[in-house]
Structure formats: C-alpha cells, structure tokens
Amino acid sequence: MIPNLRSSSLLDRQSNKRSDPEYLASLVRNADTRFTVLLDHKPVIVSNEARTEASLRWFTLAELVSAGLVVADPFFLGVERTGGAARFAVAINELRIRHLPAALQLLAPAVDLRSLAMQGIVSSEEVSLAGKAKALAHWHDNARCCGRCGAATHLRDGGWRRRCWSCGTDMFPRTDPVVIMLVEHPDRQSCLLGRSGRFAPKMYSTLAGFIEPGEDIADAVRREVMEEAGVEVGDVSYHSTQPWPFPHSLMIGCIAQATTTELTIDLEELVDARWFSREECRHMIEGTHPDGLSGPGRQAIARALLTAFVEGRS
Ligand SMILES: [Zn+2]
C-alpha cells in the first residue's frame, strides 16, 4: 500500500495559537526553529551526488539573515510532534535576490516539487510539507488584493489568513476539491486509464476533474467520466484523499463502477484512453510493460488507486 501524502503526522499546526503575533515572533527567534525555503515555489534541497536521495534543506534564521535574506512574514507550518521545534517556510522570488550572490549560493539547488514527488527521492512527509508551503505561497501570490473592494491585503496568522486593510474582509487559503477515480470495467477485470497531452510519453493514469459548485463527489465522478471518456458510471465508492499542491487541490480518490464500455474520448482533455487488464496494469506499475507504457508517479494518489485495483483490493 502506498501511503498518500500527508504532513499532519509530522507537525502540529497549532491552529489555535497562530493568531497570536507575539507567540509566532517568539518561535521565529527561537534557536531551535528551522526554515525551509521555496525559491520561485521550488523547494531548496540537499541530495547525494547522483540525486537518487534528497531531503528538504532546513535553515536557521541566522543562516538566512547572514546571506542577506529578509525573513519577513514566514509561513508557520507547525511544531514537531516529537521535540517541539517550530518549522516555518519562506517564499523567495529569485529576481528579488539576484544582487545577493551569497543568498543565491545558499539556496541551491531549488528543484521543482512535482519532479521530486514523481521521482520519489524525497520522503512523502517532506514532499507533503513542501507542498503545504507551496500551496500557501501560490495563494498569497494571488490574494494580494481584496476580492470585495480591491484594496491591498496583509498577511496574518503566520500565513493562514489575509485581511483587507480597507474593508476588513478576511480571506483564507483555498483548497480546490478534485475527484480522481479508477473506473472498473463491468467485468471487474480491467480498468479505464487515459493519457493527457501533458503527461510524460507513454504514461497513463486515472481520470480526474474539479468538483463544481452544487455537485457531490459521486455526481462529479459520473460527469467527468462521461465527459472525458463517454462511459456511464453506476456505483462510486470512496478510497482515500491526498492534498496535491499544484497549485492547491485536495484529490478525492474514488473507485467507480462502469455500466457501459464503449469509449468516446474528449480529445480536448485526453489524447488517448482505453481499458487495461489487471495484468497490464501490474506491468505498468512495475515498469515491465512490453510496449514501455507506465503508470502514475510514485507519490501520486492515482498510483495508490491503481495499485489497489492490481492487488484486487478496489
Ligand atoms: Zn476590501
């Protein structure tokens, strides 16, 4: 079983304390506190030479400040459940530090989080933590002005709220619900996988789509499968969920039972979709498919759904 990405096991978010600026300031100053850095939304990592193993790089405040970086309004990620040290994230725009060679050197390498997740070279807990920071950073970049009156907004609660200085409207980080479903053939011996033009060559994955206002999860699964593949779905059961910070989604994994089998592919969404036997899916996961086809990346919930089908646990 592949564990879905979650960071709750590592850190206590302390959501009841983070509205106290004094408390957060004392944590920032504490010598045990560590900061992870996102450079243009890419986490700064340390890795072995071949980059087959890596982890987030955790900085002290002194390290960042001595390289000339201004640590204003860091995002509070939480405190360690064991040990109690606080963890923050700092989002930095590379253009703004181009005149600081010491900082550029300190913050290398910064690597795209999706690649790190797909390669599986960073632990799922740390990918999840970086994802939490990345989702927050993306939201802040897009919530600088009030949606109600247009005035500037300011960061509050360690990054978990923004307040409009003019009309006082509070805004909170958004999470977009997405259904992602493994569709089983009526004979239960094969499943439906598709290819988006954005995927790596020869990779197939489960179908997915955003839930729209007014829809429940099963409605969204049935609509998306019909729209993308022309297949009718009957029963829908819940499998598991996974936060997915691209940019700030919650993937809701489901197993869907098809009641029809003929495919009508929406070529604007997918370049291909077809039924795959359980055996073929096993080869795609194990990397032994005779035509070189592959399945979803190691830390994607789609992989957990497909693995459940292959192992007969769906
Ligand atoms: Zn306003």
PDB file of C-alpha atoms and ligand atoms in Angstrom:
ATOM      1  CA  MET A   1       0.000   0.000   0.000  1.00  0.00           C
ATOM      2  CA  ILE A   2       1.409   3.394  -0.943  1.00  0.00           C
ATOM      3  CA  PRO A   3       0.780   5.986   1.772  1.00  0.00           C
ATOM      4  CA  ASN A   4      -0.931   9.097   0.438  1.00  0.00           C
ATOM      5  CA  LEU A   5       0.927  12.336   1.073  1.00  0.00           C
ATOM      6  CA  ARG A   6       0.068  13.985   4.363  1.00  0.00           C
ATOM      7  CA  SER A   7       2.071  16.156   6.705  1.00  0.00           C
ATOM      8  CA  SER A   8      -0.240  16.038   9.717  1.00  0.00           C
ATOM      9  CA  SER A   9       1.695  13.152  11.206  1.00  0.00           C
ATOM     10  CA  LEU A  10       4.891  15.215  11.383  1.00  0.00           C
ATOM     11  CA  LEU A  11       3.794  18.634  12.639  1.00  0.00           C
ATOM     12  CA  ASP A  12       1.104  20.033  14.904  1.00  0.00           C
ATOM     13  CA  ARG A  13      -0.321  23.053  13.042  1.00  0.00           C
ATOM     14  CA  GLN A  14      -1.280  24.785  16.306  1.00  0.00           C
ATOM     15  CA  SER A  15      -4.186  26.495  14.575  1.00  0.00           C
ATOM     16  CA  ASN A  16      -5.488  27.728  17.935  1.00  0.00           C
ATOM     17  CA  LYS A  17      -2.245  29.626  18.656  1.00  0.00           C
ATOM     18  CA  ARG A  18      -1.116  31.024  15.317  1.00  0.00           C
ATOM     19  CA  SER A  19      -3.320  34.124  15.509  1.00  0.00           C
ATOM     20  CA  ASP A  20      -1.077  35.409  18.343  1.00  0.00           C
ATOM     21  CA  PRO A  21       1.708  37.502  16.722  1.00  0.00           C
ATOM     22  CA  GLU A  22       3.796  37.532  19.914  1.00  0.00           C
ATOM     23  CA  TYR A  23       3.790  33.761  20.049  1.00  0.00           C
ATOM     24  CA  LEU A  24       4.841  33.450  16.395  1.00  0.00           C
ATOM     25  CA  ALA A  25       7.573  36.098  16.841  1.00  0.00           C
ATOM     26  CA  SER A  26       8.988  34.164  19.790  1.00  0.00           C
ATOM     27  CA  LEU A  27       9.064  30.992  17.698  1.00  0.00           C
ATOM     28  CA  VAL A  28      10.840  32.771  14.826  1.00  0.00           C
ATOM     29  CA  ARG A  29      13.566  33.951  17.258  1.00  0.00           C
ATOM     30  CA  ASN A  30      13.943  30.550  18.944  1.00  0.00           C
ATOM     31  CA  ALA A  31      17.325  28.942  18.151  1.00  0.00           C
ATOM     32  CA  ASP A  32      15.704  25.504  17.620  1.00  0.00           C
ATOM     33  CA  THR A  33      13.369  26.806  14.902  1.00  0.00           C
ATOM     34  CA  ARG A  34      14.092  25.799  11.301  1.00  0.00           C
ATOM     35  CA  PHE A  35      13.060  27.345   7.980  1.00  0.00           C
ATOM     36  CA  THR A  36      12.564  25.658   4.635  1.00  0.00           C
ATOM     37  CA  VAL A  37      12.843  27.901   1.593  1.00  0.00           C
ATOM     38  CA  LEU A  38      10.874  27.963  -1.632  1.00  0.00           C
ATOM     39  CA  LEU A  39      12.750  29.767  -4.373  1.00  0.00           C
ATOM     40  CA  ASP A  40      10.154  30.666  -7.028  1.00  0.00           C
ATOM     41  CA  HIS A  41       7.947  27.947  -5.451  1.00  0.00           C
ATOM     42  CA  LYS A  42      10.707  25.319  -5.769  1.00  0.00           C
ATOM     43  CA  PRO A  43      11.980  23.761  -2.520  1.00  0.00           C
ATOM     44  CA  VAL A  44      15.668  24.058  -1.698  1.00  0.00           C
ATOM     45  CA  ILE A  45      17.024  20.547  -1.152  1.00  0.00           C
ATOM     46  CA  VAL A  46      20.163  18.673  -0.208  1.00  0.00           C
ATOM     47  CA  SER A  47      20.899  15.477  -2.113  1.00  0.00           C
ATOM     48  CA  ASN A  48      23.535  12.889  -2.853  1.00  0.00           C
ATOM     49  CA  GLU A  49      25.610  13.434  -5.992  1.00  0.00           C
ATOM     50  CA  ALA A  50      23.511  11.169  -8.214  1.00  0.00           C
ATOM     51  CA  ARG A  51      20.351  12.810  -6.823  1.00  0.00           C
ATOM     52  CA  THR A  52      18.776   9.453  -6.015  1.00  0.00           C
ATOM     53  CA  GLU A  53      18.116  10.531  -2.413  1.00  0.00           C
ATOM     54  CA  ALA A  54      17.277  14.006  -1.195  1.00  0.00           C
ATOM     55  CA  SER A  55      15.630  15.914   1.615  1.00  0.00           C
ATOM     56  CA  LEU A  56      14.460  19.452   2.223  1.00  0.00           C
ATOM     57  CA  ARG A  57      17.199  21.743   3.446  1.00  0.00           C
ATOM     58  CA  TRP A  58      16.317  23.295   6.815  1.00  0.00           C
ATOM     59  CA  PHE A  59      17.962  26.632   7.656  1.00  0.00           C
ATOM     60  CA  THR A  60      18.437  28.555  10.880  1.00  0.00           C
ATOM     61  CA  LEU A  61      17.315  32.180  10.957  1.00  0.00           C
ATOM     62  CA  ALA A  62      20.963  33.232  11.390  1.00  0.00           C
ATOM     63  CA  GLU A  63      22.000  31.408   8.186  1.00  0.00           C
ATOM     64  CA  LEU A  64      19.332  33.167   6.147  1.00  0.00           C
ATOM     65  CA  VAL A  65      19.983  36.591   7.633  1.00  0.00           C
ATOM     66  CA  SER A  66      23.760  36.330   7.207  1.00  0.00           C
ATOM     67  CA  ALA A  67      23.234  35.677   3.480  1.00  0.00           C
ATOM     68  CA  GLY A  68      21.331  38.970   3.304  1.00  0.00           C
ATOM     69  CA  LEU A  69      17.832  37.478   3.164  1.00  0.00           C
ATOM     70  CA  VAL A  70      14.961  39.321   4.849  1.00  0.00           C
ATOM     71  CA  VAL A  71      12.750  36.818   6.654  1.00  0.00           C
ATOM     72  CA  ALA A  72       9.512  38.799   6.813  1.00  0.00           C
ATOM     73  CA  ASP A  73       6.162  37.068   7.235  1.00  0.00           C
ATOM     74  CA  PRO A  74       7.330  33.448   7.076  1.00  0.00           C
ATOM     75  CA  PHE A  75       4.588  30.819   6.813  1.00  0.00           C
ATOM     76  CA  PHE A  76       4.110  28.904  10.054  1.00  0.00           C
ATOM     77  CA  LEU A  77       3.995  25.190   9.253  1.00  0.00           C
ATOM     78  CA  GLY A  78       3.683  23.980  12.848  1.00  0.00           C
ATOM     79  CA  VAL A  79       5.752  22.469  15.638  1.00  0.00           C
ATOM     80  CA  GLU A  80       7.271  19.000  15.617  1.00  0.00           C
ATOM     81  CA  ARG A  81       5.126  16.434  17.402  1.00  0.00           C
ATOM     82  CA  THR A  82       8.289  14.982  18.852  1.00  0.00           C
ATOM     83  CA  GLY A  83      10.758  17.566  20.120  1.00  0.00           C
ATOM     84  CA  GLY A  84       8.520  20.606  19.778  1.00  0.00           C
ATOM     85  CA  ALA A  85      10.756  22.674  17.473  1.00  0.00           C
ATOM     86  CA  ALA A  86       8.891  25.089  15.207  1.00  0.00           C
ATOM     87  CA  ARG A  87       9.057  24.879  11.411  1.00  0.00           C
ATOM     88  CA  PHE A  88       8.435  27.759   9.032  1.00  0.00           C
ATOM     89  CA  ALA A  89       8.607  28.231   5.273  1.00  0.00           C
ATOM     90  CA  VAL A  90       9.942  31.295   3.487  1.00  0.00           C
ATOM     91  CA  ALA A  91       8.885  32.050  -0.111  1.00  0.00           C
ATOM     92  CA  ILE A  92      11.503  33.984  -2.068  1.00  0.00           C
ATOM     93  CA  ASN A  93      11.357  35.408  -5.577  1.00  0.00           C
ATOM     94  CA  GLU A  94      14.655  34.797  -7.365  1.00  0.00           C
ATOM     95  CA  LEU A  95      14.536  38.139  -9.213  1.00  0.00           C
ATOM     96  CA  ARG A  96      14.493  39.985  -5.905  1.00  0.00           C
ATOM     97  CA  ILE A  97      17.728  38.376  -4.687  1.00  0.00           C
ATOM     98  CA  ARG A  98      19.718  38.457  -7.931  1.00  0.00           C
ATOM     99  CA  HIS A  99      22.035  41.075  -6.365  1.00  0.00           C
ATOM    100  CA  LEU A 100      22.817  38.732  -3.435  1.00  0.00           C
ATOM    101  CA  PRO A 101      25.367  36.106  -4.596  1.00  0.00           C
ATOM    102  CA  ALA A 102      25.691  34.635  -1.075  1.00  0.00           C
ATOM    103  CA  ALA A 103      21.932  34.041  -0.953  1.00  0.00           C
ATOM    104  CA  LEU A 104      21.820  32.526  -4.443  1.00  0.00           C
ATOM    105  CA  GLN A 105      24.606  30.177  -3.443  1.00  0.00           C
ATOM    106  CA  LEU A 106      22.919  29.264  -0.161  1.00  0.00           C
ATOM    107  CA  LEU A 107      19.597  28.499  -1.874  1.00  0.00           C
ATOM    108  CA  ALA A 108      20.899  25.985  -4.406  1.00  0.00           C
ATOM    109  CA  PRO A 109      19.678  23.678  -5.655  1.00  0.00           C
ATOM    110  CA  ALA A 110      15.978  24.502  -5.752  1.00  0.00           C
ATOM    111  CA  VAL A 111      14.043  21.754  -7.540  1.00  0.00           C
ATOM    112  CA  ASP A 112      10.525  21.579  -8.963  1.00  0.00           C
ATOM    113  CA  LEU A 113       8.309  19.850  -6.395  1.00  0.00           C
ATOM    114  CA  ARG A 114       6.327  17.831  -8.931  1.00  0.00           C
ATOM    115  CA  SER A 115       9.541  16.205 -10.189  1.00  0.00           C
ATOM    116  CA  LEU A 116      10.607  15.451  -6.620  1.00  0.00           C
ATOM    117  CA  ALA A 117       7.230  13.838  -5.907  1.00  0.00           C
ATOM    118  CA  MET A 118       7.199  11.807  -9.129  1.00  0.00           C
ATOM    119  CA  GLN A 119      10.769  10.577  -8.670  1.00  0.00           C
ATOM    120  CA  GLY A 120      10.101   9.631  -5.063  1.00  0.00           C
ATOM    121  CA  ILE A 121      13.580  10.716  -3.934  1.00  0.00           C
ATOM    122  CA  VAL A 122      12.298  12.832  -1.022  1.00  0.00           C
ATOM    123  CA  SER A 123      10.240  11.257   1.790  1.00  0.00           C
ATOM    124  CA  SER A 124       6.479  11.576   1.395  1.00  0.00           C
ATOM    125  CA  GLU A 125       6.325  13.552   4.683  1.00  0.00           C
ATOM    126  CA  GLU A 126       8.747  16.165   3.380  1.00  0.00           C
ATOM    127  CA  VAL A 127       7.113  16.358  -0.043  1.00  0.00           C
ATOM    128  CA  SER A 128       3.902  16.948   1.830  1.00  0.00           C
ATOM    129  CA  LEU A 129       5.426  19.719   3.971  1.00  0.00           C
ATOM    130  CA  ALA A 130       6.901  21.422   0.921  1.00  0.00           C
ATOM    131  CA  GLY A 131       3.532  21.044  -0.775  1.00  0.00           C
ATOM    132  CA  LYS A 132       1.768  22.729   2.120  1.00  0.00           C
ATOM    133  CA  ALA A 133       4.208  25.662   1.858  1.00  0.00           C
ATOM    134  CA  LYS A 134       3.897  25.789  -1.927  1.00  0.00           C
ATOM    135  CA  ALA A 135       0.091  25.814  -1.820  1.00  0.00           C
ATOM    136  CA  LEU A 136       0.218  28.695   0.685  1.00  0.00           C
ATOM    137  CA  ALA A 137       2.791  30.635  -1.369  1.00  0.00           C
ATOM    138  CA  HIS A 138       0.676  30.297  -4.515  1.00  0.00           C
ATOM    139  CA  TRP A 139      -2.420  31.520  -2.684  1.00  0.00           C
ATOM    140  CA  HIS A 140      -0.610  34.540  -1.224  1.00  0.00           C
ATOM    141  CA  ASP A 141       0.731  35.498  -4.656  1.00  0.00           C
ATOM    142  CA  ASN A 142      -2.846  35.588  -5.914  1.00  0.00           C
ATOM    143  CA  ALA A 143      -4.586  37.176  -2.917  1.00  0.00           C
ATOM    144  CA  ARG A 144      -2.687  40.455  -2.623  1.00  0.00           C
ATOM    145  CA  CYS A 145      -5.822  42.473  -3.348  1.00  0.00           C
ATOM    146  CA  CYS A 146      -9.238  42.219  -1.751  1.00  0.00           C
ATOM    147  CA  GLY A 147     -11.819  40.477  -3.946  1.00  0.00           C
ATOM    148  CA  ARG A 148     -14.523  42.663  -2.435  1.00  0.00           C
ATOM    149  CA  CYS A 149     -13.116  46.218  -2.632  1.00  0.00           C
ATOM    150  CA  GLY A 150      -9.805  45.868  -4.478  1.00  0.00           C
ATOM    151  CA  ALA A 151      -7.596  47.332  -1.714  1.00  0.00           C
ATOM    152  CA  ALA A 152      -4.352  45.703  -0.581  1.00  0.00           C
ATOM    153  CA  THR A 153      -4.456  42.772   1.853  1.00  0.00           C
ATOM    154  CA  HIS A 154      -1.952  41.873   4.555  1.00  0.00           C
ATOM    155  CA  LEU A 155      -0.713  38.515   5.803  1.00  0.00           C
ATOM    156  CA  ARG A 156      -1.948  37.391   9.233  1.00  0.00           C
ATOM    157  CA  ASP A 157      -1.800  34.234  11.401  1.00  0.00           C
ATOM    158  CA  GLY A 158       1.550  33.046  10.097  1.00  0.00           C
ATOM    159  CA  GLY A 159       0.213  32.923   6.548  1.00  0.00           C
ATOM    160  CA  TRP A 160      -3.140  31.263   7.263  1.00  0.00           C
ATOM    161  CA  ARG A 161      -5.228  34.409   6.705  1.00  0.00           C
ATOM    162  CA  ARG A 162      -5.097  37.705   4.793  1.00  0.00           C
ATOM    163  CA  ARG A 163      -7.008  40.786   5.861  1.00  0.00           C
ATOM    164  CA  CYS A 164      -8.042  43.735   3.700  1.00  0.00           C
ATOM    165  CA  TRP A 165      -6.705  46.969   5.266  1.00  0.00           C
ATOM    166  CA  SER A 166      -9.654  48.944   3.869  1.00  0.00           C
ATOM    167  CA  CYS A 167     -12.875  46.958   4.366  1.00  0.00           C
ATOM    168  CA  GLY A 168     -11.580  44.377   6.875  1.00  0.00           C
ATOM    169  CA  THR A 169     -12.593  41.331   4.818  1.00  0.00           C
ATOM    170  CA  ASP A 170     -10.729  38.198   5.892  1.00  0.00           C
ATOM    171  CA  MET A 171      -9.564  35.700   3.290  1.00  0.00           C
ATOM    172  CA  PHE A 172      -8.372  32.181   3.944  1.00  0.00           C
ATOM    173  CA  PRO A 173      -6.120  29.871   1.886  1.00  0.00           C
ATOM    174  CA  ARG A 174      -8.183  27.971  -0.658  1.00  0.00           C
ATOM    175  CA  THR A 175      -8.308  24.262  -1.312  1.00  0.00           C
ATOM    176  CA  ASP A 176      -9.910  23.065  -4.545  1.00  0.00           C
ATOM    177  CA  PRO A 177     -11.609  19.643  -4.393  1.00  0.00           C
ATOM    178  CA  VAL A 178     -10.799  17.320  -7.285  1.00  0.00           C
ATOM    179  CA  VAL A 179     -12.246  13.854  -7.883  1.00  0.00           C
ATOM    180  CA  ILE A 180      -9.795  11.254  -9.151  1.00  0.00           C
ATOM    181  CA  MET A 181     -11.247   7.883  -9.999  1.00  0.00           C
ATOM    182  CA  LEU A 182     -10.259   4.427 -11.001  1.00  0.00           C
ATOM    183  CA  VAL A 183     -13.091   3.237 -13.279  1.00  0.00           C
ATOM    184  CA  GLU A 184     -13.604  -0.523 -13.226  1.00  0.00           C
ATOM    185  CA  HIS A 185     -14.955  -2.341 -16.274  1.00  0.00           C
ATOM    186  CA  PRO A 186     -18.313  -4.083 -15.607  1.00  0.00           C
ATOM    187  CA  ASP A 187     -16.440  -7.439 -15.656  1.00  0.00           C
ATOM    188  CA  ARG A 188     -14.113  -6.112 -12.890  1.00  0.00           C
ATOM    189  CA  GLN A 189     -11.092  -7.486 -14.769  1.00  0.00           C
ATOM    190  CA  SER A 190      -9.910  -4.257 -16.398  1.00  0.00           C
ATOM    191  CA  CYS A 191      -9.910  -0.554 -15.704  1.00  0.00           C
ATOM    192  CA  LEU A 192     -10.038   2.684 -17.637  1.00  0.00           C
ATOM    193  CA  LEU A 193      -6.890   4.807 -17.890  1.00  0.00           C
ATOM    194  CA  GLY A 194      -6.228   7.868 -20.000  1.00  0.00           C
ATOM    195  CA  ARG A 195      -3.381   9.972 -21.289  1.00  0.00           C
ATOM    196  CA  SER A 196      -3.295  13.735 -21.174  1.00  0.00           C
ATOM    197  CA  GLY A 197      -1.059  15.510 -23.683  1.00  0.00           C
ATOM    198  CA  ARG A 198       0.794  16.964 -20.651  1.00  0.00           C
ATOM    199  CA  PHE A 199       1.917  13.525 -19.421  1.00  0.00           C
ATOM    200  CA  ALA A 200       5.345  12.033 -19.943  1.00  0.00           C
ATOM    201  CA  PRO A 201       5.448   9.902 -23.123  1.00  0.00           C
ATOM    202  CA  LYS A 202       3.692   6.511 -22.734  1.00  0.00           C
ATOM    203  CA  MET A 203       2.326   7.296 -19.263  1.00  0.00           C
ATOM    204  CA  TYR A 204      -1.310   6.532 -18.461  1.00  0.00           C
ATOM    205  CA  SER A 205      -3.242   7.490 -15.347  1.00  0.00           C
ATOM    206  CA  THR A 206      -6.689   7.600 -13.797  1.00  0.00           C
ATOM    207  CA  LEU A 207      -9.205  10.244 -14.885  1.00  0.00           C
ATOM    208  CA  ALA A 208      -9.715  13.312 -12.702  1.00  0.00           C
ATOM    209  CA  GLY A 209     -11.553  16.621 -12.626  1.00  0.00           C
ATOM    210  CA  PHE A 210     -12.627  19.516 -10.409  1.00  0.00           C
ATOM    211  CA  ILE A 211     -15.834  19.304  -8.424  1.00  0.00           C
ATOM    212  CA  GLU A 212     -18.211  22.103  -9.436  1.00  0.00           C
ATOM    213  CA  PRO A 213     -20.458  24.085  -7.080  1.00  0.00           C
ATOM    214  CA  GLY A 214     -23.613  22.140  -6.289  1.00  0.00           C
ATOM    215  CA  GLU A 215     -22.116  18.716  -7.070  1.00  0.00           C
ATOM    216  CA  ASP A 216     -21.452  15.927  -4.627  1.00  0.00           C
ATOM    217  CA  ILE A 217     -18.450  13.630  -5.079  1.00  0.00           C
ATOM    218  CA  ALA A 218     -20.333  10.870  -6.924  1.00  0.00           C
ATOM    219  CA  ASP A 219     -22.008  13.399  -9.258  1.00  0.00           C
ATOM    220  CA  ALA A 220     -18.619  14.836 -10.172  1.00  0.00           C
ATOM    221  CA  VAL A 221     -17.139  11.360 -10.809  1.00  0.00           C
ATOM    222  CA  ARG A 222     -20.051  10.406 -13.110  1.00  0.00           C
ATOM    223  CA  ARG A 223     -19.947  13.720 -15.010  1.00  0.00           C
ATOM    224  CA  GLU A 224     -16.168  13.690 -15.518  1.00  0.00           C
ATOM    225  CA  VAL A 225     -16.045  10.058 -16.729  1.00  0.00           C
ATOM    226  CA  MET A 226     -18.923  10.711 -19.126  1.00  0.00           C
ATOM    227  CA  GLU A 227     -17.359  13.959 -20.419  1.00  0.00           C
ATOM    228  CA  GLU A 228     -13.844  12.608 -20.848  1.00  0.00           C
ATOM    229  CA  ALA A 229     -14.489   9.014 -21.971  1.00  0.00           C
ATOM    230  CA  GLY A 230     -18.227   8.699 -22.741  1.00  0.00           C
ATOM    231  CA  VAL A 231     -18.613   5.905 -20.165  1.00  0.00           C
ATOM    232  CA  GLU A 232     -21.577   5.677 -17.782  1.00  0.00           C
ATOM    233  CA  VAL A 233     -20.783   5.091 -14.114  1.00  0.00           C
ATOM    234  CA  GLY A 234     -23.061   3.493 -11.526  1.00  0.00           C
ATOM    235  CA  ASP A 235     -21.744   2.933  -8.012  1.00  0.00           C
ATOM    236  CA  VAL A 236     -18.983   5.188  -6.697  1.00  0.00           C
ATOM    237  CA  SER A 237     -17.093   4.358  -3.527  1.00  0.00           C
ATOM    238  CA  TYR A 238     -14.597   6.435  -1.584  1.00  0.00           C
ATOM    239  CA  HIS A 239     -10.997   5.221  -1.403  1.00  0.00           C
ATOM    240  CA  SER A 240      -8.781   7.921   0.166  1.00  0.00           C
ATOM    241  CA  THR A 241      -7.710  11.531  -0.190  1.00  0.00           C
ATOM    242  CA  GLN A 242      -4.466  13.383  -0.763  1.00  0.00           C
ATOM    243  CA  PRO A 243      -3.526  17.072  -0.677  1.00  0.00           C
ATOM    244  CA  TRP A 244      -1.975  17.952  -4.051  1.00  0.00           C
ATOM    245  CA  PRO A 245      -0.207  21.325  -4.177  1.00  0.00           C
ATOM    246  CA  PHE A 246      -0.438  22.016  -7.942  1.00  0.00           C
ATOM    247  CA  PRO A 247      -1.478  24.590  -7.053  1.00  0.00           C
ATOM    248  CA  HIS A 248      -3.756  23.844  -4.076  1.00  0.00           C
ATOM    249  CA  SER A 249      -6.068  20.870  -4.604  1.00  0.00           C
ATOM    250  CA  LEU A 250      -7.440  18.102  -2.459  1.00  0.00           C
ATOM    251  CA  MET A 251      -7.589  14.915  -4.520  1.00  0.00           C
ATOM    252  CA  ILE A 252     -10.552  12.732  -3.522  1.00  0.00           C
ATOM    253  CA  GLY A 253      -9.791   9.211  -4.662  1.00  0.00           C
ATOM    254  CA  CYS A 254     -12.739   7.011  -5.690  1.00  0.00           C
ATOM    255  CA  ILE A 255     -13.435   3.634  -7.246  1.00  0.00           C
ATOM    256  CA  ALA A 256     -16.161   3.906  -9.892  1.00  0.00           C
ATOM    257  CA  GLN A 257     -18.097   1.010 -11.432  1.00  0.00           C
ATOM    258  CA  ALA A 258     -18.716   1.457 -15.152  1.00  0.00           C
ATOM    259  CA  THR A 259     -22.075   0.316 -16.525  1.00  0.00           C
ATOM    260  CA  THR A 260     -21.123   0.820 -20.208  1.00  0.00           C
ATOM    261  CA  THR A 261     -17.849   0.042 -22.008  1.00  0.00           C
ATOM    262  CA  GLU A 262     -17.810   1.900 -25.325  1.00  0.00           C
ATOM    263  CA  LEU A 263     -15.403   4.852 -25.286  1.00  0.00           C
ATOM    264  CA  THR A 264     -15.998   8.294 -26.769  1.00  0.00           C
ATOM    265  CA  ILE A 265     -12.856  10.237 -25.906  1.00  0.00           C
ATOM    266  CA  ASP A 266     -12.889  14.003 -25.428  1.00  0.00           C
ATOM    267  CA  LEU A 267      -9.797  14.851 -27.455  1.00  0.00           C
ATOM    268  CA  GLU A 268      -9.513  18.305 -25.885  1.00  0.00           C
ATOM    269  CA  GLU A 269      -8.879  16.674 -22.488  1.00  0.00           C
ATOM    270  CA  LEU A 270      -7.169  13.403 -23.439  1.00  0.00           C
ATOM    271  CA  VAL A 271      -5.012  12.143 -26.275  1.00  0.00           C
ATOM    272  CA  ASP A 272      -5.995   8.537 -25.522  1.00  0.00           C
ATOM    273  CA  ALA A 273      -7.990   6.367 -23.130  1.00  0.00           C
ATOM    274  CA  ARG A 274      -8.645   2.649 -23.042  1.00  0.00           C
ATOM    275  CA  TRP A 275      -9.368  -0.386 -20.898  1.00  0.00           C
ATOM    276  CA  PHE A 276      -6.309  -2.050 -19.394  1.00  0.00           C
ATOM    277  CA  SER A 277      -6.274  -5.589 -17.978  1.00  0.00           C
ATOM    278  CA  ARG A 278      -5.153  -6.113 -14.387  1.00  0.00           C
ATOM    279  CA  GLU A 279      -2.005  -7.863 -15.656  1.00  0.00           C
ATOM    280  CA  GLU A 280      -1.154  -4.973 -17.960  1.00  0.00           C
ATOM    281  CA  CYS A 281      -1.628  -2.507 -15.081  1.00  0.00           C
ATOM    282  CA  ARG A 282       0.712  -4.557 -12.928  1.00  0.00           C
ATOM    283  CA  HIS A 283       3.419  -4.320 -15.616  1.00  0.00           C
ATOM    284  CA  MET A 284       2.855  -0.553 -15.916  1.00  0.00           C
ATOM    285  CA  ILE A 285       3.400  -0.104 -12.189  1.00  0.00           C
ATOM    286  CA  GLU A 286       6.405  -2.395 -12.113  1.00  0.00           C
ATOM    287  CA  GLY A 287       7.964  -0.821 -15.212  1.00  0.00           C
ATOM    288  CA  THR A 288       7.909  -4.078 -17.188  1.00  0.00           C
ATOM    289  CA  HIS A 289       5.228  -3.333 -19.792  1.00  0.00           C
ATOM    290  CA  PRO A 290       6.288  -4.801 -23.193  1.00  0.00           C
ATOM    291  CA  ASP A 291       5.353  -1.562 -25.008  1.00  0.00           C
ATOM    292  CA  GLY A 292       7.094   0.618 -22.421  1.00  0.00           C
ATOM    293  CA  LEU A 293       3.833   2.032 -21.025  1.00  0.00           C
ATOM    294  CA  SER A 294       3.992   3.357 -17.479  1.00  0.00           C
ATOM    295  CA  GLY A 295       1.583   4.235 -14.698  1.00  0.00           C
ATOM    296  CA  PRO A 296       1.273   7.278 -12.444  1.00  0.00           C
ATOM    297  CA  GLY A 297       4.235   8.651 -10.423  1.00  0.00           C
ATOM    298  CA  ARG A 298       5.284   7.129  -7.146  1.00  0.00           C
ATOM    299  CA  GLN A 299       3.717   9.617  -4.762  1.00  0.00           C
ATOM    300  CA  ALA A 300       0.510  10.308  -6.669  1.00  0.00           C
ATOM    301  CA  ILE A 301      -2.825   9.082  -5.280  1.00  0.00           C
ATOM    302  CA  ALA A 302      -3.510   7.697  -8.790  1.00  0.00           C
ATOM    303  CA  ARG A 303      -0.746   5.179  -8.113  1.00  0.00           C
ATOM    304  CA  ALA A 304      -2.438   4.097  -4.865  1.00  0.00           C
ATOM    305  CA  LEU A 305      -5.776   3.659  -6.697  1.00  0.00           C
ATOM    306  CA  LEU A 306      -4.175   1.653  -9.491  1.00  0.00           C
ATOM    307  CA  THR A 307      -2.215  -0.468  -7.020  1.00  0.00           C
ATOM    308  CA  ALA A 308      -5.424  -1.248  -5.123  1.00  0.00           C
ATOM    309  CA  PHE A 309      -7.003  -2.436  -8.402  1.00  0.00           C
ATOM    310  CA  VAL A 310      -3.973  -4.537  -9.371  1.00  0.00           C
ATOM    311  CA  GLU A 311      -3.935  -6.179  -5.947  1.00  0.00           C
ATOM    312  CA  GLY A 312      -7.679  -6.833  -6.081  1.00  0.00           C
ATOM    313  CA  ARG A 313      -8.402  -4.513  -3.139  1.00  0.00           C
ATOM    314  CA  SER A 314     -10.521  -1.982  -5.005  1.00  0.00           C
TER     315      SER A 314
HETATM  316 ZN    ZN B   1     -11.548  45.082   0.984  1.00  0.00          ZN
END
